[in-house]
CSV table of C-alpha atoms in Angstrom, one decimal:
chain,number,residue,atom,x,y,z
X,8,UNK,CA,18.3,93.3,150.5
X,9,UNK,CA,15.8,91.0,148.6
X,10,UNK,CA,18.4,89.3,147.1
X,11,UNK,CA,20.5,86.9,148.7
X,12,UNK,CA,23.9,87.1,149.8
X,13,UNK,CA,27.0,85.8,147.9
X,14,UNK,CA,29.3,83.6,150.5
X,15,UNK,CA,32.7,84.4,150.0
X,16,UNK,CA,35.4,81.8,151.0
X,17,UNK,CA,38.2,83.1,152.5
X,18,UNK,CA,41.0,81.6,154.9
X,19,UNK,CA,41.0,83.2,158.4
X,20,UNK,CA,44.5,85.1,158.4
X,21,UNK,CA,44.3,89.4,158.6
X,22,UNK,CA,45.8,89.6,155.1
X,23,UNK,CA,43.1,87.4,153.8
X,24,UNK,CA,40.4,88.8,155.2
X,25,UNK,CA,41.8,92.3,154.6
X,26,UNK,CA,42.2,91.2,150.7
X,27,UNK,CA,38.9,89.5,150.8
X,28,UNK,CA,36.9,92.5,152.4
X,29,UNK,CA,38.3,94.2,149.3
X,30,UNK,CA,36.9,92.1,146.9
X,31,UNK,CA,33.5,91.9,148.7
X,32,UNK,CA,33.1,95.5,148.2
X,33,UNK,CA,33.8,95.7,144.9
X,34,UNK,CA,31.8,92.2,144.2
X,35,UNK,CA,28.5,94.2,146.1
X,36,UNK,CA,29.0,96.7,143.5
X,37,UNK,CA,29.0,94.4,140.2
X,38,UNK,CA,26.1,92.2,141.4
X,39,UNK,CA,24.2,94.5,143.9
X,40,UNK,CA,24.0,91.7,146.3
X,41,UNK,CA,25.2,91.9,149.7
X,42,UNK,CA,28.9,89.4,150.0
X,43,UNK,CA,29.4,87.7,153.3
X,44,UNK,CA,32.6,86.4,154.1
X,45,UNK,CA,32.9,82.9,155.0
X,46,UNK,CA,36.2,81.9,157.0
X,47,UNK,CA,37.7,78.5,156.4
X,48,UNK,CA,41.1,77.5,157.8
X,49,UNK,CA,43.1,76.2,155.4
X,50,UNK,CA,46.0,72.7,156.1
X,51,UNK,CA,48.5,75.8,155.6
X,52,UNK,CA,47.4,78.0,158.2
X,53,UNK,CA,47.7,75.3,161.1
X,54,UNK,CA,50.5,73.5,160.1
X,55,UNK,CA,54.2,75.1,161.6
X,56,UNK,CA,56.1,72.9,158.8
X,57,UNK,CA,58.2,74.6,156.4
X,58,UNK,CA,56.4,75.0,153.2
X,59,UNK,CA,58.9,73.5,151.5
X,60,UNK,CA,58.8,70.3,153.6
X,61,UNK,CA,54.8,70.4,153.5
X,62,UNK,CA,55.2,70.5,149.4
X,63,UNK,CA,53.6,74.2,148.9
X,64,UNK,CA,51.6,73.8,146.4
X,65,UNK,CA,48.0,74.0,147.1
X,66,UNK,CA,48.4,73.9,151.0
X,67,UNK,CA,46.5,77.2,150.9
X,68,UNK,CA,43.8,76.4,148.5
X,69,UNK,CA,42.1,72.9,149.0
X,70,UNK,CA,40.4,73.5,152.0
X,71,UNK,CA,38.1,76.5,149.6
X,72,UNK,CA,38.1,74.3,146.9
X,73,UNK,CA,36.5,71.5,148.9
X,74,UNK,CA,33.9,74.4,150.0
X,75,UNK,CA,33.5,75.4,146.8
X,76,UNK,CA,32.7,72.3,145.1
X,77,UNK,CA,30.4,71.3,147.9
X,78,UNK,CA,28.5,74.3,147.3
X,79,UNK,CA,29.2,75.7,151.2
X,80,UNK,CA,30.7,79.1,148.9
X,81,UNK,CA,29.6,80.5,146.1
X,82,UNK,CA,33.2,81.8,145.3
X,83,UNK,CA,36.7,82.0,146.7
X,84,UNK,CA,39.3,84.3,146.9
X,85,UNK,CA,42.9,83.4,146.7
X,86,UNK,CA,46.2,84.9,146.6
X,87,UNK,CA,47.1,83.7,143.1
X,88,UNK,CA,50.9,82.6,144.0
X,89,UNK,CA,49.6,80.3,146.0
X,90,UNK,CA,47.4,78.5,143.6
X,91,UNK,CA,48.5,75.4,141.9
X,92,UNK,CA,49.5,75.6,138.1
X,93,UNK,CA,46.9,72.9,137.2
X,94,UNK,CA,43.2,74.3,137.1
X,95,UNK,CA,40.3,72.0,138.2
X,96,UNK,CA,37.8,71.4,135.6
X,97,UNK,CA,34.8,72.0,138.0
X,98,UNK,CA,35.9,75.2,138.8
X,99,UNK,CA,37.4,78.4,136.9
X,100,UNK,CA,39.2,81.8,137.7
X,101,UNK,CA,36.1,83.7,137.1
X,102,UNK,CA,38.1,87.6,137.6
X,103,UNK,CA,41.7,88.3,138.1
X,104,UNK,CA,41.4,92.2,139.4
X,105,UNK,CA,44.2,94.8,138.7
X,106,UNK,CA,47.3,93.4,140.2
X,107,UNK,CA,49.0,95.3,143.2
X,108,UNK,CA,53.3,95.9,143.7
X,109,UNK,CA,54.3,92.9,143.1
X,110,UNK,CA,57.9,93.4,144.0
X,111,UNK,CA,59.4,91.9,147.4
X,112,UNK,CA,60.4,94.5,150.6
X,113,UNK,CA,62.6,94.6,153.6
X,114,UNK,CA,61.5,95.5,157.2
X,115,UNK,CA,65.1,96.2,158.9
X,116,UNK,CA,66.1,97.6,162.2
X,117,UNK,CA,66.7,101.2,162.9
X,118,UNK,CA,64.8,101.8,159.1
X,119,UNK,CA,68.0,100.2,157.1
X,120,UNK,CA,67.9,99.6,153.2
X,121,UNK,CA,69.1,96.2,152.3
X,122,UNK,CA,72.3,97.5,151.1
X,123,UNK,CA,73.2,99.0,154.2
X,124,UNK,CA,72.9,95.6,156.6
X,125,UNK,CA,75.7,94.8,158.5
X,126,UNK,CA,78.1,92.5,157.6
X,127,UNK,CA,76.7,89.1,158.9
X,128,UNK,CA,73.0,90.6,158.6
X,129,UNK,CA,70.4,87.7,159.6
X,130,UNK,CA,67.0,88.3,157.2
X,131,UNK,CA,64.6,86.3,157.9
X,132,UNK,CA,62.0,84.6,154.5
X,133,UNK,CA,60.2,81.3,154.7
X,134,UNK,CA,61.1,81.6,150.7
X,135,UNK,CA,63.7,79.0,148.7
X,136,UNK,CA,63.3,81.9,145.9
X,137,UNK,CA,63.9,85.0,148.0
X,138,UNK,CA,66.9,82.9,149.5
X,139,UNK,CA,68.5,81.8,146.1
X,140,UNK,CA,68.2,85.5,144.7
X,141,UNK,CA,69.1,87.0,148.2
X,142,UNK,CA,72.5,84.9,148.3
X,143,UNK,CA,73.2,85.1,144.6
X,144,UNK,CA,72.5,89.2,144.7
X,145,UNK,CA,74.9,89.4,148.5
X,146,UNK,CA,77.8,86.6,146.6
X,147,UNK,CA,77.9,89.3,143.6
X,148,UNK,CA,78.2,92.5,145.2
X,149,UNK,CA,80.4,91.7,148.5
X,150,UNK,CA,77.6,91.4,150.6
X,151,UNK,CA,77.8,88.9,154.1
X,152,UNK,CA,74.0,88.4,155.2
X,153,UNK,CA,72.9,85.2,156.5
X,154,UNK,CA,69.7,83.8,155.3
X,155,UNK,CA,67.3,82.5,158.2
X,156,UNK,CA,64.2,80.2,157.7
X,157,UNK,CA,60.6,81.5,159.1
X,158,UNK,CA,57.0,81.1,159.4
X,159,UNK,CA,54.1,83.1,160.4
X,160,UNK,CA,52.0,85.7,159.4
X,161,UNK,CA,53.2,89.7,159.2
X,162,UNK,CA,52.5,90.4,163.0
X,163,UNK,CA,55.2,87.3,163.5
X,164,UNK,CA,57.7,87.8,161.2
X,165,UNK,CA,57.9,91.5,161.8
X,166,UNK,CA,58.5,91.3,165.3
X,167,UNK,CA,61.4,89.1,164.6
X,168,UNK,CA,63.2,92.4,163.5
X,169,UNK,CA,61.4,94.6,166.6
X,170,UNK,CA,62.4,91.8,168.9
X,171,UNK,CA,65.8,91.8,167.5
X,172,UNK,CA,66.0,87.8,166.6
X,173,UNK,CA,66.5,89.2,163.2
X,174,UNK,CA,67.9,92.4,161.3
X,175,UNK,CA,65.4,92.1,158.6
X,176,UNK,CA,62.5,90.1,156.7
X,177,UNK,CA,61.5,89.7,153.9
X,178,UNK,CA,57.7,89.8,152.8
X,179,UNK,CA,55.7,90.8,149.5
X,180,UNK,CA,54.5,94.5,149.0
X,181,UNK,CA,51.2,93.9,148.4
X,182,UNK,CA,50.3,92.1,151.1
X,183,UNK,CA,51.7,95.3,153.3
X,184,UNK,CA,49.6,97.3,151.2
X,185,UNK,CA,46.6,95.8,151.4
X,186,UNK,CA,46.5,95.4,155.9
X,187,UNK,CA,47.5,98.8,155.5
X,188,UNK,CA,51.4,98.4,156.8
X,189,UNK,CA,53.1,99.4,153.7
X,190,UNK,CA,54.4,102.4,156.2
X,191,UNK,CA,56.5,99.8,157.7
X,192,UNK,CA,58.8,99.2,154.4
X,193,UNK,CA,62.3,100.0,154.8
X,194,UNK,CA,63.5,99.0,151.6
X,195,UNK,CA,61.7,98.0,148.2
X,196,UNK,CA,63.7,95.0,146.8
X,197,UNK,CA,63.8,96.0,143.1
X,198,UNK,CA,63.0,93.1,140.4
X,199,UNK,CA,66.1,93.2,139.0
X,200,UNK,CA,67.6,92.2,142.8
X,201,UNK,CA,64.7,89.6,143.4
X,202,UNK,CA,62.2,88.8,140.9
X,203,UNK,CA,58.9,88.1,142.5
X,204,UNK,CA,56.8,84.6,142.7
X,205,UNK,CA,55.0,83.7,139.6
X,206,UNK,CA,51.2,86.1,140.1
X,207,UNK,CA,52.7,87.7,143.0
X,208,UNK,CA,50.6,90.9,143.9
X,209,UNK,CA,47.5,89.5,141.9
X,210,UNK,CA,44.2,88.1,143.6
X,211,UNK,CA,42.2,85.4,141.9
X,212,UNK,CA,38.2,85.1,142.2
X,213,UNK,CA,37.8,81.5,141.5
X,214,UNK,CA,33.9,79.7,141.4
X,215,UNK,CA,32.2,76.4,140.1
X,216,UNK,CA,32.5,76.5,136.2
X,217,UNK,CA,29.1,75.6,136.1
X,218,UNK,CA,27.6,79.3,137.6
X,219,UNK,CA,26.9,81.4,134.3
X,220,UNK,CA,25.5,84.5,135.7
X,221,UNK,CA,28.3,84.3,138.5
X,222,UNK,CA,30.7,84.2,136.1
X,223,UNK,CA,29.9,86.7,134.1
X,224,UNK,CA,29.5,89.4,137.1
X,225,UNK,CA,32.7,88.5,138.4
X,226,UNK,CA,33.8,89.0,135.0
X,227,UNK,CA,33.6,92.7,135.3
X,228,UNK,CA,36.7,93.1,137.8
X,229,UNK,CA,38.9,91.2,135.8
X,230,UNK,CA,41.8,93.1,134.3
X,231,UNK,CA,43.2,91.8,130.8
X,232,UNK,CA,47.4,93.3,131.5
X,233,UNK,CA,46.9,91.1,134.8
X,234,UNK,CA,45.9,88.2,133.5
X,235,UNK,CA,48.0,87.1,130.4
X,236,UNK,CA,51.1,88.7,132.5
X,237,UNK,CA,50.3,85.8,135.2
X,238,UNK,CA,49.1,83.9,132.9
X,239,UNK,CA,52.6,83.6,131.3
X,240,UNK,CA,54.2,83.3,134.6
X,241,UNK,CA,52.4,80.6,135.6
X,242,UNK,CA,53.0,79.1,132.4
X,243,UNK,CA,56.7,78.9,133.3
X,244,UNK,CA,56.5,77.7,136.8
X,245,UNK,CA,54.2,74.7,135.1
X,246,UNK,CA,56.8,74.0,132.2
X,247,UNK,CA,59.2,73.8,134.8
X,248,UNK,CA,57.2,71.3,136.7
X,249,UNK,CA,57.7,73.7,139.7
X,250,UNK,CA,55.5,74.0,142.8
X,251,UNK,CA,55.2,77.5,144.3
X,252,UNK,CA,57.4,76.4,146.9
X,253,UNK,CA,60.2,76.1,144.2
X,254,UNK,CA,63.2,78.7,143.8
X,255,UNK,CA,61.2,80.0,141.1
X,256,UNK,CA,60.8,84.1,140.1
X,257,UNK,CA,58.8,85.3,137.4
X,258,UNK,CA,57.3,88.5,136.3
X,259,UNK,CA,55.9,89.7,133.0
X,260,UNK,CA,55.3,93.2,132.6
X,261,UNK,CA,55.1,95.9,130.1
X,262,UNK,CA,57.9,98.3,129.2
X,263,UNK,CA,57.6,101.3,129.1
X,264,UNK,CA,54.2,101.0,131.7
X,265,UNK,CA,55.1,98.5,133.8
X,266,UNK,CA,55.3,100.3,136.9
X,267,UNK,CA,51.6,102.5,136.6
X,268,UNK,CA,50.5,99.0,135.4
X,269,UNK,CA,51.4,97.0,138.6
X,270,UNK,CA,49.8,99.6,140.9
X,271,UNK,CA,46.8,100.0,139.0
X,272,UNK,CA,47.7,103.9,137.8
X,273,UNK,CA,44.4,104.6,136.2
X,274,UNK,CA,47.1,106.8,133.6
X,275,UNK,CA,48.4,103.8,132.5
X,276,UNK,CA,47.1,103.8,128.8
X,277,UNK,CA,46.0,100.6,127.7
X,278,UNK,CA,46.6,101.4,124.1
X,279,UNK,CA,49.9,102.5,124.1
X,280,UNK,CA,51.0,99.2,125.3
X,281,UNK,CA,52.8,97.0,122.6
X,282,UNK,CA,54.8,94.5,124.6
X,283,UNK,CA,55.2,92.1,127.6
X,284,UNK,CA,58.6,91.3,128.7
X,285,UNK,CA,58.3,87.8,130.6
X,286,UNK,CA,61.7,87.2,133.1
X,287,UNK,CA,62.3,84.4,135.1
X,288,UNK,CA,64.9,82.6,137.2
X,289,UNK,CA,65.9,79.1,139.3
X,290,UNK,CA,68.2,79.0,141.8
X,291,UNK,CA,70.2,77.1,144.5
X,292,UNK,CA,69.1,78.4,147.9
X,293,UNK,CA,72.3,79.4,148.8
X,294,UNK,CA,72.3,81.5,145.7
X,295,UNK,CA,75.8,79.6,144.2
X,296,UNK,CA,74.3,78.6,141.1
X,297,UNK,CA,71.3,80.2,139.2
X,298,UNK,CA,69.4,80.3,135.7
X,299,UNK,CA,67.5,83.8,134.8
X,300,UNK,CA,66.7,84.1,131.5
X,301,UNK,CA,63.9,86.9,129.6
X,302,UNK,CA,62.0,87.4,126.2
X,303,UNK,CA,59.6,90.2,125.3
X,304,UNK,CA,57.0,90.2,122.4
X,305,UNK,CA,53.9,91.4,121.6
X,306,UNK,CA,51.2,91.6,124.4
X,307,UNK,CA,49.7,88.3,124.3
X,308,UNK,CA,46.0,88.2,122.8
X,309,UNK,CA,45.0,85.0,124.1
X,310,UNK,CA,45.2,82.3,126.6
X,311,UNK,CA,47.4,79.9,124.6
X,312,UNK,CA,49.6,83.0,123.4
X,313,UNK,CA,50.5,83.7,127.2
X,314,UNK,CA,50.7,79.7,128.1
X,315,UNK,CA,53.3,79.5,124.8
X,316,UNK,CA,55.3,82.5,126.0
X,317,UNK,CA,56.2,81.1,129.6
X,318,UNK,CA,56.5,77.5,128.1
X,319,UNK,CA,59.4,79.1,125.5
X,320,UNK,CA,61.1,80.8,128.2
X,321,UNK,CA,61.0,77.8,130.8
X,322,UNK,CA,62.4,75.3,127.8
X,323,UNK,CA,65.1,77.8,127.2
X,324,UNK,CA,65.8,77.6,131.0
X,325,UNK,CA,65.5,73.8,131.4
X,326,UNK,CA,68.0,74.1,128.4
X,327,UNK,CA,70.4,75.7,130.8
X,328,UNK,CA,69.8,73.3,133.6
X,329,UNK,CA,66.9,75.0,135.5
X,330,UNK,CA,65.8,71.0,136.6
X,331,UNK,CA,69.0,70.2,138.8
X,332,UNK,CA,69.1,73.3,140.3
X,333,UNK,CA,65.3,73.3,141.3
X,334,UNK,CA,65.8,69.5,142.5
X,335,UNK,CA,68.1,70.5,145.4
X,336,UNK,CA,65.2,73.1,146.7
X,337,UNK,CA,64.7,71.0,149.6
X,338,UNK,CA,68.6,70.7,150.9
């Protein structure tokens, strides 16, 4: 180990460090330097505020930014849902790996699907955009499920349900998938019941903008599909002036691939692929009023071309009046 190791920032939670560990390994690889992980609690890990209240955006990230920029890191690993829309100019998203499921599952008691709740089912979600699509999905199809506020990390929410506070949670598969939990799913929430948060599933490997050679090895686990599909998501949560605390779904993905692509199938052909389909939607909490729009064209081949693709799709929403329903986000 002549070389010296990389320091890898990463905020303290077991999903974090599971997800960072991961990264690590495959950083070690690319570089053939040893990675240490660095653990840096974040204003979003100590604070018991609703993230709505505490404005999301960024609560998660600033803390490894700061370590970043003071050189205490050499990079950072975030999930990319919670980044902000806006990217620093002293620091760039050096690799954004092969995304994981990105949809949203249930953990229910006695191994329940979501259809089968009870009538008056409590599910718990610390998520204005799981709510609004939760409601709007239950209003639709004769459902009665109650939608409760909550905090905490898996361990917490989960035993909500085994405690029996709660019937169900919601939380993201990819997070369950990467602590090794995914066994505990009782129900995938399919995209066309709840489309996910804008990058949701997808990692980004973010260091100073001024680190060449550690940009360029980094470089090397960065998967195109991922990128301009969060790219464009990201895109429309920025064009609709939304934090990631917002009522805001969004997923592009790539018909006829798009699930081998979100799980990384190394079958998924590259070639073959001709189109991204970008959805998205807004909605009241209480799921009474909601926007959800989609377009598909060809896979974008650049930057701007995914940033004009979720920009088009939010003005068509904002057209619709995606702004009054996002400004009630906080009732």
């Amino acid at each position: 180990m002549s070389e010296k190791a990389l320091r890898l920032g990463t905020r303290r939670s077991k999903l974090a460090m599971a997800q960072s560990g991961q990264v690590a390994e495959a950083v070690s690889r690319v570089t053939g330097r040893p990675v240490e992980l660095v653990e840096i609690t974040t204003y979003g890990d100590v604070s018991r505020e609703a993230l709505a209240q505490i404005g999301g955006t960024g609560v998660f990230v600033t803390a490894l930014r700061d370590a970043l920029l003071k050189g205490e890191v050499d990079f950072a690993v975030h999930s990319l849902k919670d980044l902000p829309t806006a990217q620093p100019e002293e620091l760039v998203l050096a690799a954004i790996p092969v995304r994981e499921d990105p949809r949203d599952v249930i953990v229910a008691r006695d191994a329940l699907k979501f259809m089968d709740l009870p009538r008056g089912a409590r599910i718990g979600t610390g998520s204005p955009r799981r709510m609004a699509q939760l409601n709007a999905y239950a209003r639709t199809h004769g459902l009665d499920i109650e939608t409760v506020p909550i905090r905490g990390n898996v361990d917490t929410r989960i035993r909500y349900v085994r405690d029996g506070e709660l019937d169900a949670v919601v939380l993201a598969a990819a997070g369950l998938n990467r602590i090794g939990r995914s066994d505990e799913v009782t129900d995938f929430l399919s995209v066309d019941t709840v489309l996910p948060a804008p990058g949701q599933g997808a990692l980004a490997i973010e260091c100073a903008a001024d680190h060449a050679d550690l940009i360029a090895a980094l470089g090397e686990l960065d998967d195109p599909f991922t990128r301009v599909a969060v790219t464009a998501e990201r895109s429309l949560l920025a064009a609709l002036e939304a934090g990631c605390s917002a009522p805001v779904g969004a997923l592009a993905d790539f018909p006829p691939l798009s699930a081998p692509l979100e799980r990384g199938d190394p079958q998924a052909d590259g070639q073959i692929v001709k189109e991204m389909r970008l959805r998205g939607v807004v909605g009241t909490t209480d799921g009474t009023r909601m926007v959800q729009l989609s377009t598909t064209g060809p896979v974008p081949q650049t930057h701007e071309q995914a940033m004009a693709l979720g920009r088009d799709l939010a003005t068509e929403m904002l057209a619709q009046g995606a702004a009054g329903l996002m400004g009630e986000r906080a009732q």
